[in-house]
Structure formats: C-alpha cells, structure tokens
Coordinates of N, CA and C and ligand atoms in Angstrom, one line a residue:
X1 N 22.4 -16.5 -18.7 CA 21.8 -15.4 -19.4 C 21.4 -14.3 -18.5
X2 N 21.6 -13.3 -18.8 CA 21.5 -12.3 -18.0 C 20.1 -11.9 -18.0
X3 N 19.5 -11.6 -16.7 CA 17.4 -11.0 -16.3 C 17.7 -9.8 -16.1
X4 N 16.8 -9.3 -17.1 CA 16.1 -8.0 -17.1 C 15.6 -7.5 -15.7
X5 N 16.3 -6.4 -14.8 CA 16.1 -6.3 -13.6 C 14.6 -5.7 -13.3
X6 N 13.9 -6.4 -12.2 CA 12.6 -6.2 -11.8 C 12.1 -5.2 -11.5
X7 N 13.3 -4.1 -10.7 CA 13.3 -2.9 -10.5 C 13.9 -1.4 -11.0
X8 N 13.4 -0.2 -11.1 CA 12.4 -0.4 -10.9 C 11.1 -0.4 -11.1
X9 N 10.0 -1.0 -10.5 CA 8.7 -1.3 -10.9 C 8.5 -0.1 -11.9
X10 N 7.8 -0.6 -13.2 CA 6.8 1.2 -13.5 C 5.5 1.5 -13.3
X11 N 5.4 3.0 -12.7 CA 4.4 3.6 -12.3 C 2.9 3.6 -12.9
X12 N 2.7 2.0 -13.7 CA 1.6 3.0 -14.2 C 0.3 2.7 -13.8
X13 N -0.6 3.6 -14.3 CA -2.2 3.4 -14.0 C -2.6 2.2 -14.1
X14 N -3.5 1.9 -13.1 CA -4.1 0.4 -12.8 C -5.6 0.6 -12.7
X15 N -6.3 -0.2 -13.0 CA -7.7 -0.3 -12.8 C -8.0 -0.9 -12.6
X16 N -9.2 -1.5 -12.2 CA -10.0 -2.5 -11.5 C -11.5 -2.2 -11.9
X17 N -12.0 -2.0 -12.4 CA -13.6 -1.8 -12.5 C -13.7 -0.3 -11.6
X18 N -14.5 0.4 -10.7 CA -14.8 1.3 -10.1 C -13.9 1.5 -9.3
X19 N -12.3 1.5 -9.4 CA -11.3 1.2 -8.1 C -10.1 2.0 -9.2
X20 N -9.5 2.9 -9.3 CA -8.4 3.5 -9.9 C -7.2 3.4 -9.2
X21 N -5.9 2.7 -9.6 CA -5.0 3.1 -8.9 C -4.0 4.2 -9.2
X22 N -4.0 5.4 -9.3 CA -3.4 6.6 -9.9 C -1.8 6.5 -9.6
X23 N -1.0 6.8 -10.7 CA 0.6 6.9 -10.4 C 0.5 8.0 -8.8
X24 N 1.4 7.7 -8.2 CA 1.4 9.1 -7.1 C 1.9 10.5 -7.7
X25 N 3.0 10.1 -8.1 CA 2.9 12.0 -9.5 C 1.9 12.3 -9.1
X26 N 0.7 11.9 -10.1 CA -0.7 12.5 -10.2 C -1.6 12.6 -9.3
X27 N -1.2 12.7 -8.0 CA -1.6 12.7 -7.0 C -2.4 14.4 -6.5
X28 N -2.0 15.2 -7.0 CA -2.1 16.4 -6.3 C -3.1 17.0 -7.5
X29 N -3.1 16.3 -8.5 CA -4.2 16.4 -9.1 C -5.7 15.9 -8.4
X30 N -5.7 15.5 -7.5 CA -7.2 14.9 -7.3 C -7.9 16.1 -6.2
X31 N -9.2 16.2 -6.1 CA -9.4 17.5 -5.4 C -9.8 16.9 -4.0
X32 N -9.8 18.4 -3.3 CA -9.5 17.5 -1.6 C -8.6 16.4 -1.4
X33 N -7.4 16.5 -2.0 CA -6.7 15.3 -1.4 C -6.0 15.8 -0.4
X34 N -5.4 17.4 0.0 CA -4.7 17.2 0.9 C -5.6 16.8 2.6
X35 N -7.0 17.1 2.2 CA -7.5 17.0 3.7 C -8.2 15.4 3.9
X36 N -8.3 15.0 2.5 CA -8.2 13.3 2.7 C -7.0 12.4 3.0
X37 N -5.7 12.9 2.5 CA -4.8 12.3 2.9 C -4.0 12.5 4.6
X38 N -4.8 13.5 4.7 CA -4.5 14.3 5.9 C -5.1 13.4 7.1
X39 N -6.6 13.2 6.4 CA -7.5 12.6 7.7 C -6.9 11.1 7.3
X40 N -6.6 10.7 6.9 CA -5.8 9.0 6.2 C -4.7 8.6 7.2
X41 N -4.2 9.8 7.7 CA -2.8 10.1 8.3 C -2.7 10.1 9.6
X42 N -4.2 10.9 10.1 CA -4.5 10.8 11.3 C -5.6 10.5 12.3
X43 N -6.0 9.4 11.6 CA -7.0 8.4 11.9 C -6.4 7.6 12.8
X44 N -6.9 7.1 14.1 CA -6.7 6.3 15.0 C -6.1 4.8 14.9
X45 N -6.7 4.2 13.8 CA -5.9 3.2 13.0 C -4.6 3.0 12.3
X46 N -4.5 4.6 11.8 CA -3.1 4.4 11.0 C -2.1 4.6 12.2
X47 N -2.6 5.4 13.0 CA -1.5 5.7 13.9 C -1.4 4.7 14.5
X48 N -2.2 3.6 14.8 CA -1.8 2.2 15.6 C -1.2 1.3 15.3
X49 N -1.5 1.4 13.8 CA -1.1 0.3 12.9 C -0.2 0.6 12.1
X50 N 0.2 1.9 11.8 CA 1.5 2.1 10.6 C 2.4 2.7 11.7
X51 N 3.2 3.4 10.7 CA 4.2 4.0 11.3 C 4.6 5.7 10.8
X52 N 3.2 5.8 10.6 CA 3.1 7.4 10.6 C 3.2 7.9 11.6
X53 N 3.5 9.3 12.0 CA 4.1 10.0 13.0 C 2.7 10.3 13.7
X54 N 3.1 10.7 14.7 CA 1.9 11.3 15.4 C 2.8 12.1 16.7
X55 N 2.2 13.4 16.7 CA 1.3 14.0 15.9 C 2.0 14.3 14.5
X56 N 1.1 14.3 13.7 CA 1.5 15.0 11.9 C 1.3 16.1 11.8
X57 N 2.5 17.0 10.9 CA 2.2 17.6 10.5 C 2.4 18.0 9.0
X58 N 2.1 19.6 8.9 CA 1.6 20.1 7.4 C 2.9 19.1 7.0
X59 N 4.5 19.7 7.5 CA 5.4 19.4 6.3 C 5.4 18.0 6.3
X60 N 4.9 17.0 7.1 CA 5.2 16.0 6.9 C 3.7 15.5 5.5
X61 N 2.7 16.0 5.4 CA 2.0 15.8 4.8 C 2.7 15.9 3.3
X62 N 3.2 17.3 3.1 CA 3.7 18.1 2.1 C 4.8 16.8 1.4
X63 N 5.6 16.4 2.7 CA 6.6 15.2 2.5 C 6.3 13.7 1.6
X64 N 4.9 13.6 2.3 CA 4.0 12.3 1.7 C 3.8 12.7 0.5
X65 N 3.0 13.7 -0.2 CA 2.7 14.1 -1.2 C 4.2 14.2 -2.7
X66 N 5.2 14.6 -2.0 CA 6.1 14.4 -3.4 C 6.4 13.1 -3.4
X67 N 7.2 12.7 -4.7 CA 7.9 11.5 -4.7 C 8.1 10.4 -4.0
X68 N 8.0 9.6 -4.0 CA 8.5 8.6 -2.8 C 9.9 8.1 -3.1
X69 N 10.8 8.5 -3.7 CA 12.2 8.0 -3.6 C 12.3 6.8 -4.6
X70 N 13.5 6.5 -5.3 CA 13.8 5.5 -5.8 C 13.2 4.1 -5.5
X71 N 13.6 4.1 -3.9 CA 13.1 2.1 -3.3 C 11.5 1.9 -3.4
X72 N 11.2 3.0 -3.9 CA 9.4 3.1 -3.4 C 8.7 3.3 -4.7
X73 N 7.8 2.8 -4.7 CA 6.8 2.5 -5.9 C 5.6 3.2 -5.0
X74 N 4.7 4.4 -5.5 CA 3.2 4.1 -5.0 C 1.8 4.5 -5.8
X75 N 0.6 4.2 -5.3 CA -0.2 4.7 -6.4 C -1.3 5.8 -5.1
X76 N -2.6 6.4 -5.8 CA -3.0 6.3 -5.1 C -4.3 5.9 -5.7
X77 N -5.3 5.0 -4.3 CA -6.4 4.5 -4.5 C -7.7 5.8 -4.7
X78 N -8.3 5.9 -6.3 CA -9.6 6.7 -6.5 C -10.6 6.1 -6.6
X79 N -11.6 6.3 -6.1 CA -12.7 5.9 -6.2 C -14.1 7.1 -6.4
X80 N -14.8 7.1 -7.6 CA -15.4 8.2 -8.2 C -14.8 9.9 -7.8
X81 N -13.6 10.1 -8.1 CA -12.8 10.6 -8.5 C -12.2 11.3 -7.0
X82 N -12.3 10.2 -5.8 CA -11.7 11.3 -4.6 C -10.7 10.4 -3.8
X83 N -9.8 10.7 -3.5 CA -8.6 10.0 -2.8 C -9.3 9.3 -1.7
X84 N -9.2 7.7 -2.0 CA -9.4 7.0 -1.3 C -8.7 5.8 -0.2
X85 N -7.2 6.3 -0.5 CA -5.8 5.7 0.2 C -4.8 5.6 -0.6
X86 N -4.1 5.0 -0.2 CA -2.4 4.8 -0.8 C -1.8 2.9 -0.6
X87 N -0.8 3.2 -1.6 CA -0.5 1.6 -1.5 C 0.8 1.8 -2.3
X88 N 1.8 1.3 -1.8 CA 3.2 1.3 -2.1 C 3.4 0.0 -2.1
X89 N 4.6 0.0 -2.6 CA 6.0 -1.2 -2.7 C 6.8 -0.8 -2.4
X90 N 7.9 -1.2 -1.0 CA 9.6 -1.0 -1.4 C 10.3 -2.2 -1.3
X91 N 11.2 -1.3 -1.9 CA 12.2 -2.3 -2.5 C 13.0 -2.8 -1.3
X92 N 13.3 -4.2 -1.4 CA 14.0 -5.3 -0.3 C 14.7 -5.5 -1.1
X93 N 15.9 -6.8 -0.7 CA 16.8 -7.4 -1.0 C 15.7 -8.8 -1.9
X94 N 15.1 -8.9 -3.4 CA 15.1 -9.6 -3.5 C 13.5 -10.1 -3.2
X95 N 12.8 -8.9 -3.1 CA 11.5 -8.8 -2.4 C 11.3 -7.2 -2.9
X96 N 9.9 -7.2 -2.3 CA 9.1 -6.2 -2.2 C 8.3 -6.4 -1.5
X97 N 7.6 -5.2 -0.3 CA 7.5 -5.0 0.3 C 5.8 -4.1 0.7
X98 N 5.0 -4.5 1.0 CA 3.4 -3.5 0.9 C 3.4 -2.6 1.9
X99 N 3.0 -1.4 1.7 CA 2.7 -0.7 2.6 C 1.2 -0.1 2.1
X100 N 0.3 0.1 3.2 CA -1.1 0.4 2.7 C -1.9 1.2 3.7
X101 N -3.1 2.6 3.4 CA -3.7 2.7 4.5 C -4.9 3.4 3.3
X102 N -6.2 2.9 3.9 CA -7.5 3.1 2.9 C -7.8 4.4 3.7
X103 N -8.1 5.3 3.0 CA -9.0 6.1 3.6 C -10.0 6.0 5.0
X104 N -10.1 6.9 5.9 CA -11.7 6.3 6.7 C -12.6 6.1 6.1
X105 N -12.9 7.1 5.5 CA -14.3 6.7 4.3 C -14.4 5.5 3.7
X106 N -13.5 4.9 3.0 CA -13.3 4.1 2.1 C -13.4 2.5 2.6
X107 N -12.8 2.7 3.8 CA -12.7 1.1 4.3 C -13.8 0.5 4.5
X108 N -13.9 -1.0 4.9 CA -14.8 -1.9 4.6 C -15.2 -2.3 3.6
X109 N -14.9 -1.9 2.5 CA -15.4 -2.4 1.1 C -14.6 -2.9 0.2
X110 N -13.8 -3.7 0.7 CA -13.0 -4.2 -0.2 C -11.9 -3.6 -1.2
X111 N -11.8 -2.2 -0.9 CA -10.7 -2.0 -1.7 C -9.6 -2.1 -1.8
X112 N -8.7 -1.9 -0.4 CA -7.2 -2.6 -0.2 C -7.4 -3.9 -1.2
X113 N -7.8 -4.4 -0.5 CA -8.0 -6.2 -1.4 C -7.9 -6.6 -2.5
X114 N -8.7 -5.5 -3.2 CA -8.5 -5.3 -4.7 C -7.7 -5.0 -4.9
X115 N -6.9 -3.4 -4.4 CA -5.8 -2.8 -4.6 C -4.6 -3.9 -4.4
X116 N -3.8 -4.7 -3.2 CA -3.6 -5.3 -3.1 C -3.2 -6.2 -4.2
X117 N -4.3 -7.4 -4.8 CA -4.2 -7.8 -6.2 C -3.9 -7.1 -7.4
X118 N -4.1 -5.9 -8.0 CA -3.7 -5.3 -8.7 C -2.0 -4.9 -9.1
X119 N -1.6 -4.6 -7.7 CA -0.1 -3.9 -7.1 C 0.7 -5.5 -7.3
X120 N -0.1 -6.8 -7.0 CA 1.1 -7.8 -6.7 C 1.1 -8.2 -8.2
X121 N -0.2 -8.4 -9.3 CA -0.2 -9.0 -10.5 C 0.7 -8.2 -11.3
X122 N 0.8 -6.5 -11.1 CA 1.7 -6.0 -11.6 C 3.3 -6.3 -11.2
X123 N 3.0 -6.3 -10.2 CA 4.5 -6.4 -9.5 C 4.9 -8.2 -10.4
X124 N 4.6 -9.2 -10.5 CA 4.8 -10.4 -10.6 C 4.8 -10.6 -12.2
X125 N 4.4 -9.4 -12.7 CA 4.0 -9.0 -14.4 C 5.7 -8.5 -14.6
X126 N 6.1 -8.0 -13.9 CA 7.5 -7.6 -14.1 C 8.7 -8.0 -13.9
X127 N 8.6 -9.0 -13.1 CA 9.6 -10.1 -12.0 C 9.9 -10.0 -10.9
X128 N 9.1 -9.7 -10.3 CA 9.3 -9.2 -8.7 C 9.3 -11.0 -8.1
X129 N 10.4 -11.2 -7.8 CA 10.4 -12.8 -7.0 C 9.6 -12.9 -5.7
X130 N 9.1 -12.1 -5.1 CA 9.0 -11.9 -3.5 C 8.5 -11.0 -3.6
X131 N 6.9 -10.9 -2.9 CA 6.3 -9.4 -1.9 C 5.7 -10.1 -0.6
X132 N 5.8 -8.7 0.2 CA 5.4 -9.1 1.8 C 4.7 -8.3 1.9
X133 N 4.0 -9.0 2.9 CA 3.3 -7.9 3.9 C 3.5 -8.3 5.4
X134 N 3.5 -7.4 6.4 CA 4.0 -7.4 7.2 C 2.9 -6.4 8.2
X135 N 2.4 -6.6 9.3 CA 1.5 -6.5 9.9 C 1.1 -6.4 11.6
X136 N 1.0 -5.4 12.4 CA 1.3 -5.9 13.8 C 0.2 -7.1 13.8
X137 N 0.5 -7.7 14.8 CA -0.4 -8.9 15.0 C -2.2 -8.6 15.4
X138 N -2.5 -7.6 16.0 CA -3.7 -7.4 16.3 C -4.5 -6.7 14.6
X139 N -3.6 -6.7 14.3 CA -4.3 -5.4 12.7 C -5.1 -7.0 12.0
X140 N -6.2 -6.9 12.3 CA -6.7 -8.0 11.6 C -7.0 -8.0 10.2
X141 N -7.3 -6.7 10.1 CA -8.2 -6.1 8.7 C -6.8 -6.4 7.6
X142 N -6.0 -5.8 8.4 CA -4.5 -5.6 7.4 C -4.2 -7.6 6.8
X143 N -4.4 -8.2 8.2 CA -4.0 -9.5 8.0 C -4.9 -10.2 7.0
X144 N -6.2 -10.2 7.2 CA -7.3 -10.5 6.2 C -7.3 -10.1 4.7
X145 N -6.6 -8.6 4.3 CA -6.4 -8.6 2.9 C -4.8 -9.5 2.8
X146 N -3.9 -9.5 3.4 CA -3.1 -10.5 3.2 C -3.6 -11.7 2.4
X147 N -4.8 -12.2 3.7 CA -4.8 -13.5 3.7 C -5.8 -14.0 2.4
X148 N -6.6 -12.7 2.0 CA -7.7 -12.7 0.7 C -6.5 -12.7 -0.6
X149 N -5.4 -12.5 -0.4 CA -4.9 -12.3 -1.7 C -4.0 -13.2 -2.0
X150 N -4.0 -14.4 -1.0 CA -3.0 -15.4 -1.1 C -1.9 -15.7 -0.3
X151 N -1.5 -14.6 0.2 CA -0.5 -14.5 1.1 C -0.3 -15.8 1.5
X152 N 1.0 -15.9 2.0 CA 1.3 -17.3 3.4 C 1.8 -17.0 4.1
X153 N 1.3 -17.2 5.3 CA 2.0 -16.6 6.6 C 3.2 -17.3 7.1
X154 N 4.1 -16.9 7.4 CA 5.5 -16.9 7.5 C 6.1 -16.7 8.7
X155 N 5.4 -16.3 9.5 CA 5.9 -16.3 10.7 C 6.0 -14.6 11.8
X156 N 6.4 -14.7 13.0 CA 6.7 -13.5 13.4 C 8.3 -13.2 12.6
X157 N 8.0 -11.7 12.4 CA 9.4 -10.7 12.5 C 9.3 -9.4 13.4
X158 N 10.2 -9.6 14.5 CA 10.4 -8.4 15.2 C 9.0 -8.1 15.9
X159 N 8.5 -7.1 15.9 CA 7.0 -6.6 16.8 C 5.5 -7.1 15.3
X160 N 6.0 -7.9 14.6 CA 5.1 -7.5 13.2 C 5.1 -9.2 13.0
X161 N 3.9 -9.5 12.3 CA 4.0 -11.1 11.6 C 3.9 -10.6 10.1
X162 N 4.4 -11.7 9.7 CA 4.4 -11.4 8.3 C 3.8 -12.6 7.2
X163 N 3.4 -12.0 5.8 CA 3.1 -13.0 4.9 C 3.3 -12.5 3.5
X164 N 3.8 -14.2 2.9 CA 4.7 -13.7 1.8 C 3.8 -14.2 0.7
X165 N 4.4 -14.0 -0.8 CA 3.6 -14.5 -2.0 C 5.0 -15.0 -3.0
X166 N 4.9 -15.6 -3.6 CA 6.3 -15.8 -4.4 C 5.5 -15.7 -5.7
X167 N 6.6 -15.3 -7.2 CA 6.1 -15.4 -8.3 C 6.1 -17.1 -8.5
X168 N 4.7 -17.3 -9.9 CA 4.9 -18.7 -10.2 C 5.7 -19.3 -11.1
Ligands
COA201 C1 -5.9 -2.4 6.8 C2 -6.7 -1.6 5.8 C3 -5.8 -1.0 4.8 C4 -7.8 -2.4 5.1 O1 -8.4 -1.6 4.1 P1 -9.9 -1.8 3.6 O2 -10.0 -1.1 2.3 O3 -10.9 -1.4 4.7 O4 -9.8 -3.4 3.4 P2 -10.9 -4.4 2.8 O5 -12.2 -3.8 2.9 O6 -10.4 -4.7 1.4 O7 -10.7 -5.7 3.6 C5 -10.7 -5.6 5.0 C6 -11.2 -7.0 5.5 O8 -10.9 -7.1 6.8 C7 -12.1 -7.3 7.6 N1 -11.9 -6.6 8.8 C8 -11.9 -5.3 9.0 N2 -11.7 -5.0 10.3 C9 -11.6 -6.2 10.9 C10 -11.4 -6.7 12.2 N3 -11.3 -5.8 13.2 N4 -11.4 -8.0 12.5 C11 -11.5 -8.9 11.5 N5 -11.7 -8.6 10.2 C12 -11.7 -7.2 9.9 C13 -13.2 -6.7 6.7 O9 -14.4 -7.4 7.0 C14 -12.7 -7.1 5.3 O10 -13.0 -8.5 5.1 P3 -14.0 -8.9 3.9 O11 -13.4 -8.4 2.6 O12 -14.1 -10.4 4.0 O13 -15.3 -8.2 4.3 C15 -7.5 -0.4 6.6 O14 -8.2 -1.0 7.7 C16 -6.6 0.7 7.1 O15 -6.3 1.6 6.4 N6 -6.1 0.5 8.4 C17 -5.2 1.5 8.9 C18 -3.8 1.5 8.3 C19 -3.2 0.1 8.3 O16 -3.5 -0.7 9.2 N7 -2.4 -0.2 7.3 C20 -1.8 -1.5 7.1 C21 -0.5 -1.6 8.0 S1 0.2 -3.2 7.9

C-alpha cells in the first residue's frame, strides 16, 4: 500500500507556552529582526559552530531571510514578540536533518531544547523516519540539546559527531 510522502513537511505555527515557533515566510514581519538575525549570524559561536560565512554580509542576510528552498523546512524562534533564532529541517535521503542557532540574547534558557522537541514531534507527526543532528564535537551546548531531547549518539561523521532519533 502505498505512504503518504513525509515531505514536504508543513510550515506551520508551533507553540510551546512563552516560545513561538513562526513559519519563516512570516519572518520579516517581526520588528528588529534584521539586526537580530544579523547579530545571530555573527556571533562568535555561530561562526565556530555553523557554517555561516564569515565575514557576512547584507546580501547574504537578505539571502537568509527569503525562502529556504524546497529541501528546507524553517521556523523562526519568538519570544515576547522579538526574533530569538532559527531552526530548520533538510531534507536527506530518508532523514531529516536540524540545523539551529538561538539568538545571543536568548541562549541559556532552554529554548533550542524546547524548540528542538516541538520541530521533531512535528516532524514525527507527519512521517519523517529519521532526524539528526550533527554537531562539531566541542559545541557542547548544541550536543546537550541533542542529548535533552533523546537523541542517540551515533558516532563520528566527517569533522562533526552525530545523533539520531527514529519515529516509534
Ligand atoms: C547550540 C545553541 C543553539 C543552544 O541554544 P540555547 O537556546 O542556548 O540552548 P538551551 O538553553 O536549550 O540548552 C543549552 C544547554 O547546553 C548547556 N550548555 C551551554 N553551553 C555549554 C557548554 N559550554 N558546556 C556544556 N553545556 C553547555 C546549557 O547549560 C543548556 O543545558 P541546560 O538546559 O541543562 O541548562 C546555541 O548555543 C547557539 O546558537 N550556538 C551557536 C550556533 C550553533 O552552535 N548551532 C548549532 C550547530 S550544530
């Protein structure tokens, strides 16, 4: 019998108690986001830990801000109504895939974490067989919401270790 394909995911609003996760569309609605996303981008941490460019610029900002393409799913994280980071899904073979960076403001308080659970319960709500996260090995913070949300660590890949979740 033929399965309703998993992808792709739909965009929609998520909540959590005091934690909004906004479609990204609706992104440019939020005020000050371009100089929150901006400082999000080029914060010491993302540039160590992701794979955002450095140095950044406007158009690449401009670039973040439209659509994310077909493979990509993202929201963004609100918190009393001001851009407090971003959290995507792409699409793998068979998987999906986290990408995440909280705001500077925002971090330490558990919101990836939350966000995190929100993005996989949806994702797992629709049939996603497989999400990962993937992680350089020193990013502890990154590895710790992995590891708060169930994750299982799976081993090194390439310069990154990773941890998976399967649906039940
Ligand atoms: C990783 C990141 C998204 C976490 O976001 P956050 O909203 O601050 O995460 P949370 O507050 O939900 O959880 C972080 C956890 O890691 C812990 N943590 C933070 N820094 C840590 C460190 N250096 N060592 C160990 N634990 C650390 C926190 O104490 C927290 O644990 P707790 O919930 O038990 O208190 C954020 O640090 C970030 O944006 N980093 C830069 C971008 C990035 O690394 N993205 C991920 C790439 S894989």
């Amino acid at each position: 019998m033929p399965t309703k394909p998993w992808w792709p995911l739909p965009c929609a609003e998520l909540t959590d108690g005091a934690l909004t996760l906004l479609p990204w569309p609706r992104v440019a609605s939020l005020p000050g986001v371009r100089e929150d996303v901006w400082a999000a981008s080029t914060d010491p941490r993302a540039v160590e830990f992701t794979t955002i460019p450095s140095p950044y610029t406007e158009a690449m900002l401009d670039a973040y801000l439209a659509e994310p393409g077909p493979d990509c799913v993202r929201w963004a994280l609100v918190v009393g109504g001001r851009y407090a980071g971003s959290i995507e899904l792409r699409r793998e073979t068979d998987a999906a895939s986290f990408g995440y960076n909280t705001a500077p403001w925002a971090r330490g308080r558990g919101l990836m974490t939350r966000a995190v659970r929100a993005v996989a319960a949806h994702a797992f709500a629709h049939g996603a067989p497989r999400l990962v996260i993937r992680a350089l090995p020193g990013n502890a913070a990154s590895r710790h919401v992995a590891e708060a949300n169930g994750f299982t660590y799976a081993g090194e890949r390439g310069d990154n270790v990773e941890y998976v979740k399967t649906a039940r």
